mmCIF file of C-alpha atoms and ligand atoms in Angstrom:
data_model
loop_
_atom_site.group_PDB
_atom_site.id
_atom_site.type_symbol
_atom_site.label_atom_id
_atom_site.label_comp_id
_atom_site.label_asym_id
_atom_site.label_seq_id
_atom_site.Cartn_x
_atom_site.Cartn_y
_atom_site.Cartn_z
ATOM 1 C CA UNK A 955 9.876 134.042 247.953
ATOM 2 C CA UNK A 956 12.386 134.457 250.679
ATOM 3 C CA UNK A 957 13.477 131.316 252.244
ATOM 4 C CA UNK A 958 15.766 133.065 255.144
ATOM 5 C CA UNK A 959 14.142 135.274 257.701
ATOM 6 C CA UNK A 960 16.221 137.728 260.257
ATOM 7 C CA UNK A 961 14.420 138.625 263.417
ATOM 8 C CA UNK A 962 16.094 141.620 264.913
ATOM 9 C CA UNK A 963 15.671 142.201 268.779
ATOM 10 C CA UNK A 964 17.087 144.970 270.501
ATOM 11 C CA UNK A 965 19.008 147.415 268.850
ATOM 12 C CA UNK A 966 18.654 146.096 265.174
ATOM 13 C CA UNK A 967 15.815 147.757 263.515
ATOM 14 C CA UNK A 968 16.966 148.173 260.260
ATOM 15 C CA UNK A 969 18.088 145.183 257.353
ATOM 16 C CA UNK A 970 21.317 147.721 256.662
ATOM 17 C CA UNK A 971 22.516 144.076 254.864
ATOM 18 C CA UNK A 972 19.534 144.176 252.430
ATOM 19 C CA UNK A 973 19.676 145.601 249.474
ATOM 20 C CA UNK A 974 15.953 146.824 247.181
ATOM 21 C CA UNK A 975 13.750 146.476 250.357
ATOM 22 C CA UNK A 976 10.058 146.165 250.121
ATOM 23 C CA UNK A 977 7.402 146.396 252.871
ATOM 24 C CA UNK A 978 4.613 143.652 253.028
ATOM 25 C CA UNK A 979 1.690 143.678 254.790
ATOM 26 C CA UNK A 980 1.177 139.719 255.979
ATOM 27 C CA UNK A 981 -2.394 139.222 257.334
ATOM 28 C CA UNK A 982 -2.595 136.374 259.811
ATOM 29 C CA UNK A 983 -4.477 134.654 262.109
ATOM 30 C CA UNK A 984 -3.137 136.262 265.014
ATOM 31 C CA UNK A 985 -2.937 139.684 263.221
ATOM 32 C CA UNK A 986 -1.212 141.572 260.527
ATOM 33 C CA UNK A 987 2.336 141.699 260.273
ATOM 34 C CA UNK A 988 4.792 144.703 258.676
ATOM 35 C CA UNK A 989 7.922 142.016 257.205
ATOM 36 C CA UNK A 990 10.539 143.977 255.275
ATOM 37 C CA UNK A 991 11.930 141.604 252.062
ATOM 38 C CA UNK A 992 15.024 142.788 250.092
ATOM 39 C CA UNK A 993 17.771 140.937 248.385
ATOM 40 C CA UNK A 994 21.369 139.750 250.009
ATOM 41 C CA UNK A 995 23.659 137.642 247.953
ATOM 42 C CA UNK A 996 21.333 136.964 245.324
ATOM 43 C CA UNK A 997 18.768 135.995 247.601
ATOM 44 C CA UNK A 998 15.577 136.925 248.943
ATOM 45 C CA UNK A 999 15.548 137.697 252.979
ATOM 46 C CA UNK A 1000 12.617 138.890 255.263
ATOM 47 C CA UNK A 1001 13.397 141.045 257.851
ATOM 48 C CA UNK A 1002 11.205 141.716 260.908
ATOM 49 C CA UNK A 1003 12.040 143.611 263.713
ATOM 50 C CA UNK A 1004 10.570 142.312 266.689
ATOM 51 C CA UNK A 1005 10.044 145.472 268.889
ATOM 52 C CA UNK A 1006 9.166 147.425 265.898
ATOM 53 C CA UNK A 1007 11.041 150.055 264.640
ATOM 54 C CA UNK A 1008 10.871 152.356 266.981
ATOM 55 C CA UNK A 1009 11.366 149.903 269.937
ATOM 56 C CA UNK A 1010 7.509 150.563 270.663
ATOM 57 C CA UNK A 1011 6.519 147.188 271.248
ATOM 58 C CA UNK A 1012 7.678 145.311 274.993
ATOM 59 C CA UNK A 1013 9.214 142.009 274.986
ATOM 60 C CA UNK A 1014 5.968 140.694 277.206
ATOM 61 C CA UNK A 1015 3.275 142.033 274.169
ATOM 62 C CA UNK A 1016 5.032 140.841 271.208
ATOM 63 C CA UNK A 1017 3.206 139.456 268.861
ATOM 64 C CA UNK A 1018 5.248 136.143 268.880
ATOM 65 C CA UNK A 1019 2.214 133.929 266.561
ATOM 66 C CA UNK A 1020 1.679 136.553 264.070
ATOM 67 C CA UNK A 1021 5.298 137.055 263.567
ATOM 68 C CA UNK A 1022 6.052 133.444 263.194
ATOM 69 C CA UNK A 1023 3.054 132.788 260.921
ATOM 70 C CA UNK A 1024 3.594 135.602 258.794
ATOM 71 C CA UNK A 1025 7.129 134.011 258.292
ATOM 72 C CA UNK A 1026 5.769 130.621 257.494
ATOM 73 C CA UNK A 1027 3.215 132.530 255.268
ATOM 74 C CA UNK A 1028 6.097 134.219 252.902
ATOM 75 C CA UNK A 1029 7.516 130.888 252.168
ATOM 76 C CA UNK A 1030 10.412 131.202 255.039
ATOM 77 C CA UNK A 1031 12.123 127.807 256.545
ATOM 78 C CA UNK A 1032 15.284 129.402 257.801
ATOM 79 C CA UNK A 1033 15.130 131.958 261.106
ATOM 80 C CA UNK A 1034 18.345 133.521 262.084
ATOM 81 C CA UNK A 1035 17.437 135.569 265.211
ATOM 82 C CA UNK A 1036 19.289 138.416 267.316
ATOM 83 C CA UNK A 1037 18.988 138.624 271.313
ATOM 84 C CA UNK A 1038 20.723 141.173 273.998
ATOM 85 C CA UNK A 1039 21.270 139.362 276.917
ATOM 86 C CA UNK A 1040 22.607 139.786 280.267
ATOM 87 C CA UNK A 1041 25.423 137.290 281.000
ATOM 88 C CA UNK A 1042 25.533 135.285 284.550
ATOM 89 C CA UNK A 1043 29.066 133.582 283.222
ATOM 90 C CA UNK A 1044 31.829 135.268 283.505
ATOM 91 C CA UNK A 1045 33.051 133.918 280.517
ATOM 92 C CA UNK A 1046 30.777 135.573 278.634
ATOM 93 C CA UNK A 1047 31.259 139.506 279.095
ATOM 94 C CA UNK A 1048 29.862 142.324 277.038
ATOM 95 C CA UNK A 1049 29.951 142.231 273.798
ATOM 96 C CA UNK A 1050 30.553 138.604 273.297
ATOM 97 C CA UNK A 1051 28.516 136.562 271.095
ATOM 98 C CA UNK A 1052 26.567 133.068 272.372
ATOM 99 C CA UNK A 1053 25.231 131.204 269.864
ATOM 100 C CA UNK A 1054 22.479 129.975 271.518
ATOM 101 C CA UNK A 1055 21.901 126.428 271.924
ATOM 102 C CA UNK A 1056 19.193 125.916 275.111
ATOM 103 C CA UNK A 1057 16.632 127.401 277.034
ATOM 104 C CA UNK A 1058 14.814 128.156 279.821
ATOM 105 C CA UNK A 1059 11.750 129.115 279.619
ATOM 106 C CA UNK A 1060 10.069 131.587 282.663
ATOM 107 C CA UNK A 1061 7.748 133.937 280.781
ATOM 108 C CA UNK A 1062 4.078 133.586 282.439
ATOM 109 C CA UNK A 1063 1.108 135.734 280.352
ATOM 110 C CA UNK A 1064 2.332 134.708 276.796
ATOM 111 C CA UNK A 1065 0.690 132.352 274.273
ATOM 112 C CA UNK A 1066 2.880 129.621 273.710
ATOM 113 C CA UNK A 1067 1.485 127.822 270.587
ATOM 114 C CA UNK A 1068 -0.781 127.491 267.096
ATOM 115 C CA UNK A 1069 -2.470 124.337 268.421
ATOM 116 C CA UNK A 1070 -4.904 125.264 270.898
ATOM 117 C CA UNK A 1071 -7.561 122.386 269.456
ATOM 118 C CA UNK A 1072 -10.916 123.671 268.724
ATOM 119 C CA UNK A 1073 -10.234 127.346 269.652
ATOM 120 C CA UNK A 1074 -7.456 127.816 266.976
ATOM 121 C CA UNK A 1075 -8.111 130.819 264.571
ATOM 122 C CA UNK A 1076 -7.133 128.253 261.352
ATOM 123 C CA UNK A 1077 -7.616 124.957 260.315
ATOM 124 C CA UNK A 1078 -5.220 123.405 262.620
ATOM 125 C CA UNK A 1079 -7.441 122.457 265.365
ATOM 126 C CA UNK A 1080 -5.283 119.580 266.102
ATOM 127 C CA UNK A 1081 -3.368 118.908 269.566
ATOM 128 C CA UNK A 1082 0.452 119.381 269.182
ATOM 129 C CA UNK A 1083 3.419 118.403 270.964
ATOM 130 C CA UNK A 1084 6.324 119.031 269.693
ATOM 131 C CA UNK A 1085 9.598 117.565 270.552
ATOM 132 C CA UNK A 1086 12.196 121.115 271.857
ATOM 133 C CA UNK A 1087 14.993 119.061 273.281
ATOM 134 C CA UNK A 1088 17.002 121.307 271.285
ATOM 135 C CA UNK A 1089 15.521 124.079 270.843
ATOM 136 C CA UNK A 1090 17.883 125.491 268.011
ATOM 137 C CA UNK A 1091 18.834 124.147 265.013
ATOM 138 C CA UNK A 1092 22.274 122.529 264.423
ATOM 139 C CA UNK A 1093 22.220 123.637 260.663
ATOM 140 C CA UNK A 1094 21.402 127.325 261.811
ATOM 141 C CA UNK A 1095 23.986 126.968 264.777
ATOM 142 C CA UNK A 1096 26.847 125.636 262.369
ATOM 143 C CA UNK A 1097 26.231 128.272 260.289
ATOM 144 C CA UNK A 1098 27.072 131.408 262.935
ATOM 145 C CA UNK A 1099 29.665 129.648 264.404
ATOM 146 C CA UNK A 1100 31.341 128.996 260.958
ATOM 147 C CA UNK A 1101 31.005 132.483 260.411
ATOM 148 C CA UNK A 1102 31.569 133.663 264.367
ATOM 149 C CA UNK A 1103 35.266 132.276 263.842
ATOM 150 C CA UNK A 1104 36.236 132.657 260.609
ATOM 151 C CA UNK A 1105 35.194 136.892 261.386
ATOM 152 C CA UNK A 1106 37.655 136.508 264.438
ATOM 153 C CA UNK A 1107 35.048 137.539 266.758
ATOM 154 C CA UNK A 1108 35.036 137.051 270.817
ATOM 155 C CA UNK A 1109 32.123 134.291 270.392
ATOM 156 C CA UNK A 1110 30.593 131.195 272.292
ATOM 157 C CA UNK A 1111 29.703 128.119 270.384
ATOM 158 C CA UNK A 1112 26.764 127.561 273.166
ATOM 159 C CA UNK A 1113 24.897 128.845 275.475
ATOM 160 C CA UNK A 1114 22.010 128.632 278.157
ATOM 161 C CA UNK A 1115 19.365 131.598 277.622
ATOM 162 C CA UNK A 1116 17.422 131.703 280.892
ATOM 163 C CA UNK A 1117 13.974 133.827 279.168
ATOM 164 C CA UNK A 1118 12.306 136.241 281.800
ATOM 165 C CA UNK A 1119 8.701 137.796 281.333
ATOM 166 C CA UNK A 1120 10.278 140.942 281.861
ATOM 167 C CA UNK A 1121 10.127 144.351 281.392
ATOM 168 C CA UNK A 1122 11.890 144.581 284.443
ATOM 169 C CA UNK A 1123 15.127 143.775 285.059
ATOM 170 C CA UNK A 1124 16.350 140.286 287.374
ATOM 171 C CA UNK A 1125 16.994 140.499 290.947
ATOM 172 C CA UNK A 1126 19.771 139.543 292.628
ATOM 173 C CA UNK A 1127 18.320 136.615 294.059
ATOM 174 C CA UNK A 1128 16.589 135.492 290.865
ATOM 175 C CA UNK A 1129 19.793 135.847 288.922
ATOM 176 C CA UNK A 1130 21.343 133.467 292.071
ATOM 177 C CA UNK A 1131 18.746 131.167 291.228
ATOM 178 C CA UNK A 1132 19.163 130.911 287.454
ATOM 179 C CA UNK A 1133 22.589 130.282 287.833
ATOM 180 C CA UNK A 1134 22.307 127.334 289.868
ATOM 181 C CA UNK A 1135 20.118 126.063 287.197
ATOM 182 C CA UNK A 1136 22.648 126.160 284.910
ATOM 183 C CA UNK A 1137 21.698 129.689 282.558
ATOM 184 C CA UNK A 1138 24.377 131.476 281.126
ATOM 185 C CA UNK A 1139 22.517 134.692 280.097
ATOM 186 C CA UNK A 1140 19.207 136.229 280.365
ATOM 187 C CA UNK A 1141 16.640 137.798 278.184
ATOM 188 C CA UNK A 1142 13.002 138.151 277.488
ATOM 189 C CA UNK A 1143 12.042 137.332 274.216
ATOM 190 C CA UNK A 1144 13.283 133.589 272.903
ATOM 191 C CA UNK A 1145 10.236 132.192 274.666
ATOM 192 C CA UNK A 1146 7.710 132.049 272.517
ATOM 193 C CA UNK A 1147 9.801 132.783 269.799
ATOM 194 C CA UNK A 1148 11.339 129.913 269.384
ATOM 195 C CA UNK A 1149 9.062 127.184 270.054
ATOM 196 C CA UNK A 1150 6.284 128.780 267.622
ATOM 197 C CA UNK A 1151 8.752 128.407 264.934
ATOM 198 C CA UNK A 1152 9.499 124.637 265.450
ATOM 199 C CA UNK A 1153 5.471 124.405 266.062
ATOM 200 C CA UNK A 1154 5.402 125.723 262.143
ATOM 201 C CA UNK A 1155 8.754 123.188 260.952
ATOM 202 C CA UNK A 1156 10.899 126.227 260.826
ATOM 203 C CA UNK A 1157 14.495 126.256 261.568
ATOM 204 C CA UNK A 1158 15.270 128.821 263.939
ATOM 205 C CA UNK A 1159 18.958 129.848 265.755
ATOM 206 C CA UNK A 1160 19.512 132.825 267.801
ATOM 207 C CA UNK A 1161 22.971 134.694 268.046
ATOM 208 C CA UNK A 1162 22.654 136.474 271.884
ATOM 209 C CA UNK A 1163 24.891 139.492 272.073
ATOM 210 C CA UNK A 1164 25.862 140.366 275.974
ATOM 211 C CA UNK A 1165 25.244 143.744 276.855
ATOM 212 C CA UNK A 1166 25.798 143.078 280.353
ATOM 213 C CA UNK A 1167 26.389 141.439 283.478
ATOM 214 C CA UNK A 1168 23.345 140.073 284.876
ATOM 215 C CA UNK A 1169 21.366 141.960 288.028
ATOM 216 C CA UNK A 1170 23.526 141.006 291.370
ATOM 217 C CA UNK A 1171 26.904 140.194 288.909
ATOM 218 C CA UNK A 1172 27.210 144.056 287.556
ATOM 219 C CA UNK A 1173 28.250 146.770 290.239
ATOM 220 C CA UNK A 1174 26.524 149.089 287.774
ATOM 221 C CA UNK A 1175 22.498 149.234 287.692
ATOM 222 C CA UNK A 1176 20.691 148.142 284.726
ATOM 223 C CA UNK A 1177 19.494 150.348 281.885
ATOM 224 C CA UNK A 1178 18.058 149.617 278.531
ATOM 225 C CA UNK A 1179 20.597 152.334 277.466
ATOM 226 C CA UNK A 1180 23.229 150.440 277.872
ATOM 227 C CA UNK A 1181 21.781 147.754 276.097
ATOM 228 C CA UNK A 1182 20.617 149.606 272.903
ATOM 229 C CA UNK A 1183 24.067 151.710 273.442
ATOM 230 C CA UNK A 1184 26.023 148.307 273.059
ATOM 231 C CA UNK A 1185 23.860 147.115 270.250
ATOM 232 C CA UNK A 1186 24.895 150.502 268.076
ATOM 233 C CA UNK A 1187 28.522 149.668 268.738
ATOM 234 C CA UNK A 1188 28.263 146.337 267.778
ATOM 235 C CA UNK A 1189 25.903 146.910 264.749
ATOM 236 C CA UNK A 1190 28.464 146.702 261.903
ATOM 237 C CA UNK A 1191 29.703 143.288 263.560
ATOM 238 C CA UNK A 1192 26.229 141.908 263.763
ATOM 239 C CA UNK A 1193 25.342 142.787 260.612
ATOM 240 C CA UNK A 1194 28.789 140.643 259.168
ATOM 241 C CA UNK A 1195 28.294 137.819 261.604
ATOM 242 C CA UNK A 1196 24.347 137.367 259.963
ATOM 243 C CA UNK A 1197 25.817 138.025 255.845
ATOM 244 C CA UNK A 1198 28.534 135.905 256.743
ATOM 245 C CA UNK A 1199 26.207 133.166 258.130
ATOM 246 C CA UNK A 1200 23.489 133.255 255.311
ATOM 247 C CA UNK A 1201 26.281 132.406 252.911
ATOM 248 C CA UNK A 1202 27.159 129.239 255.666
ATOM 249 C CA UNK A 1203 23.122 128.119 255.508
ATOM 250 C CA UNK A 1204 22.728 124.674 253.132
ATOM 251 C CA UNK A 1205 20.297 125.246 250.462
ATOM 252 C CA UNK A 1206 18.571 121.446 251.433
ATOM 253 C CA UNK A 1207 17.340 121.134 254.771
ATOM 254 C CA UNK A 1208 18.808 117.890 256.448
ATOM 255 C CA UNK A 1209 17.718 118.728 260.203
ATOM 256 C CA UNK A 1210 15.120 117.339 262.156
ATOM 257 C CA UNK A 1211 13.158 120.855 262.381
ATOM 258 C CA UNK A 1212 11.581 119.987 259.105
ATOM 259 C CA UNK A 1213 9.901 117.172 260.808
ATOM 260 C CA UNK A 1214 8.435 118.784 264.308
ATOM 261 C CA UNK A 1215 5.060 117.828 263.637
ATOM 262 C CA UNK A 1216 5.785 114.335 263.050
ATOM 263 C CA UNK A 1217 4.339 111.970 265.837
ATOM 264 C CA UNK A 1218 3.795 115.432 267.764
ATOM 265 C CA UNK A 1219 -0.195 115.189 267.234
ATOM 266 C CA UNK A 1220 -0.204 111.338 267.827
ATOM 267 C CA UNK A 1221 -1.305 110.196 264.423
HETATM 268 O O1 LIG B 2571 15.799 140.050 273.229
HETATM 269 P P1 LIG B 2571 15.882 141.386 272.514
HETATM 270 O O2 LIG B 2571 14.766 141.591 271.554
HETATM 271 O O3 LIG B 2571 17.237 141.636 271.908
HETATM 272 O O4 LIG B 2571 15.637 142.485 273.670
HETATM 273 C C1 LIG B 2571 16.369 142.504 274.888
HETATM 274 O O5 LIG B 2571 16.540 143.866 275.253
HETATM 275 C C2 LIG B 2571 15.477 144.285 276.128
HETATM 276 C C3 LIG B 2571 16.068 144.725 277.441
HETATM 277 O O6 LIG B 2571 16.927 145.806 277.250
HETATM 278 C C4 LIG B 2571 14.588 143.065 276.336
HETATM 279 O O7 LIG B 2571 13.509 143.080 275.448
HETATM 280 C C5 LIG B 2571 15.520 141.929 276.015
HETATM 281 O O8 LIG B 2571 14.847 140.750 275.594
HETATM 282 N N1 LIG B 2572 16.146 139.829 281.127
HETATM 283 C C1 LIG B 2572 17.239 140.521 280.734
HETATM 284 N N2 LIG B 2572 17.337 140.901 279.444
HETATM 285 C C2 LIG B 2572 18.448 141.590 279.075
HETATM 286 N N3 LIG B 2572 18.796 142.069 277.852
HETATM 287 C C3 LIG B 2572 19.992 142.671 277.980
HETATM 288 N N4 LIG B 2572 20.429 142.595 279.265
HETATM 289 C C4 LIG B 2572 19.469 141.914 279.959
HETATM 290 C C5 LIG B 2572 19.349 141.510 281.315
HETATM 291 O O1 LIG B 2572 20.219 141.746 282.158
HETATM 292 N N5 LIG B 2572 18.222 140.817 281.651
#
């Protein structure tokens, strides 16, 4: 049963870390799920790639629930995520990694939780609020920036990731905006991502890899080329920075994340 999940955005579609992969078919509540499992270091680790293999699937119709659930379903507590964003900090230029450790959340047609009471498709028909002041787990976070410095990479121990409905690209202006709010990169996909997981007691971190400056901050125009182009180059790195971190992950889970739902309903 694996116990450590990797969500791969854009530009990793393939577990090249994993070693006797099997498919599985997870059927959910919010539909069925295609989770790769193979074996890394003696353990078992699911791999799901969020835009499908063949990049088919848009950031704004992922099927955030039934990933998460099929997760939580296999038996995982641990979600190591990637994410290519576009950086507003000049700090943080291409190919640097930001270990993520806030968020802002501006997506607008996406469902945003399990608990929706009497309509939920399982038996939690409770109401939920969970507690997301920190939206990523220090264990998780520890664990790639353990393994962000001891690999020698150009890294960030934190980071703001404004989230964006997308597809589109930013504006100018709205990149102006979300840097007087305090985001230092942009993307499309943490949001629902990682709130469903700490809605299910997961642990989730996310390791953002800048592919470029933001809309208004690059001369150049924006192209999901350039983003899947810098994702190939930086592939081998990735996939060190995630075995590296797995190795980092405590087997006991001393975080709060295992506790989300407690006092969240109100009982
Ligand atoms: O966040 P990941 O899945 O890496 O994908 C990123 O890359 C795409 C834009 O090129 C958007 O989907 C953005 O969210
Ligand atoms: N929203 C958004 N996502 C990205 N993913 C990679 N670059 C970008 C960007 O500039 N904006």
């Amino acid at each position: 049963m694996p116990r450590i999940a990797i969500i791969g955005g854009s530009g990793v579609y393939d577990p090249k870390l994993l070693q006797n992969v099997r498919e599985e078919f997870v059927n959910t509540p919010y539909g069925k799920v295609r989770v790769k499992i193979g074996e890394y270091d003696g353990e078992e680790i699911a791999f799901l790639a969020r835009h499908g293999e063949g990049h088919s699937v848009p950031p704004h119709k992922i099927n955030y629930r039934a990933n998460i659930w099929a997760l939580y379903e296999l038996g995982v507590e641990r979600i190591l995520s990637t994410s290519a964003v576009g950086s507003l900090n000049e700090a943080m230029k291409p190919g640097d990694f930001v270990v993520l450790d806030q968020l802002l959340d501006f997506t607008k047609t996406r469902h945003y939780t399990f608990y929706d009471g009497d309509e939920s498709p399982h038996d939690r028909k409770f109401v939920a609020h969970v507690d997301f002041t920190d939206p990523y787990c220090p264990e998780l976070r520890k664990a790639l920036i353990t393994a962000a410095k001891e690999l020698g990479f150009d890294y960030h121990p934190t980071g703001t990731y404004a989230c964006m409905e997308g597809p589109r690209f930013e504006t100018r202006a709205e990149i102006r905006a979300l840097k007087i709010l305090g985001a230092d990169v942009v993307g499309m996909t943490q949001c629902p991502e990682a709130a469903l997981a700490r809605e299910l007691e997961m642990c989730y971190a996310s390791v953002a890899i800048v592919t470029n400056f933001a809309a208004g901050i690059s001369r150049e125009k924006l192209t999901h080329t350039e983003v899947v182009e810098l994702m190939a180059k930086k592939s081998e790195e990735i996939k060190y920075l995630l075995m590296k971190s797995i190795r980092y992950i405590p087997k006991e889970r001393h975080c709060g994340c295992k506790d989300a739902l407690k006092g969240a309903t109100g009982e």
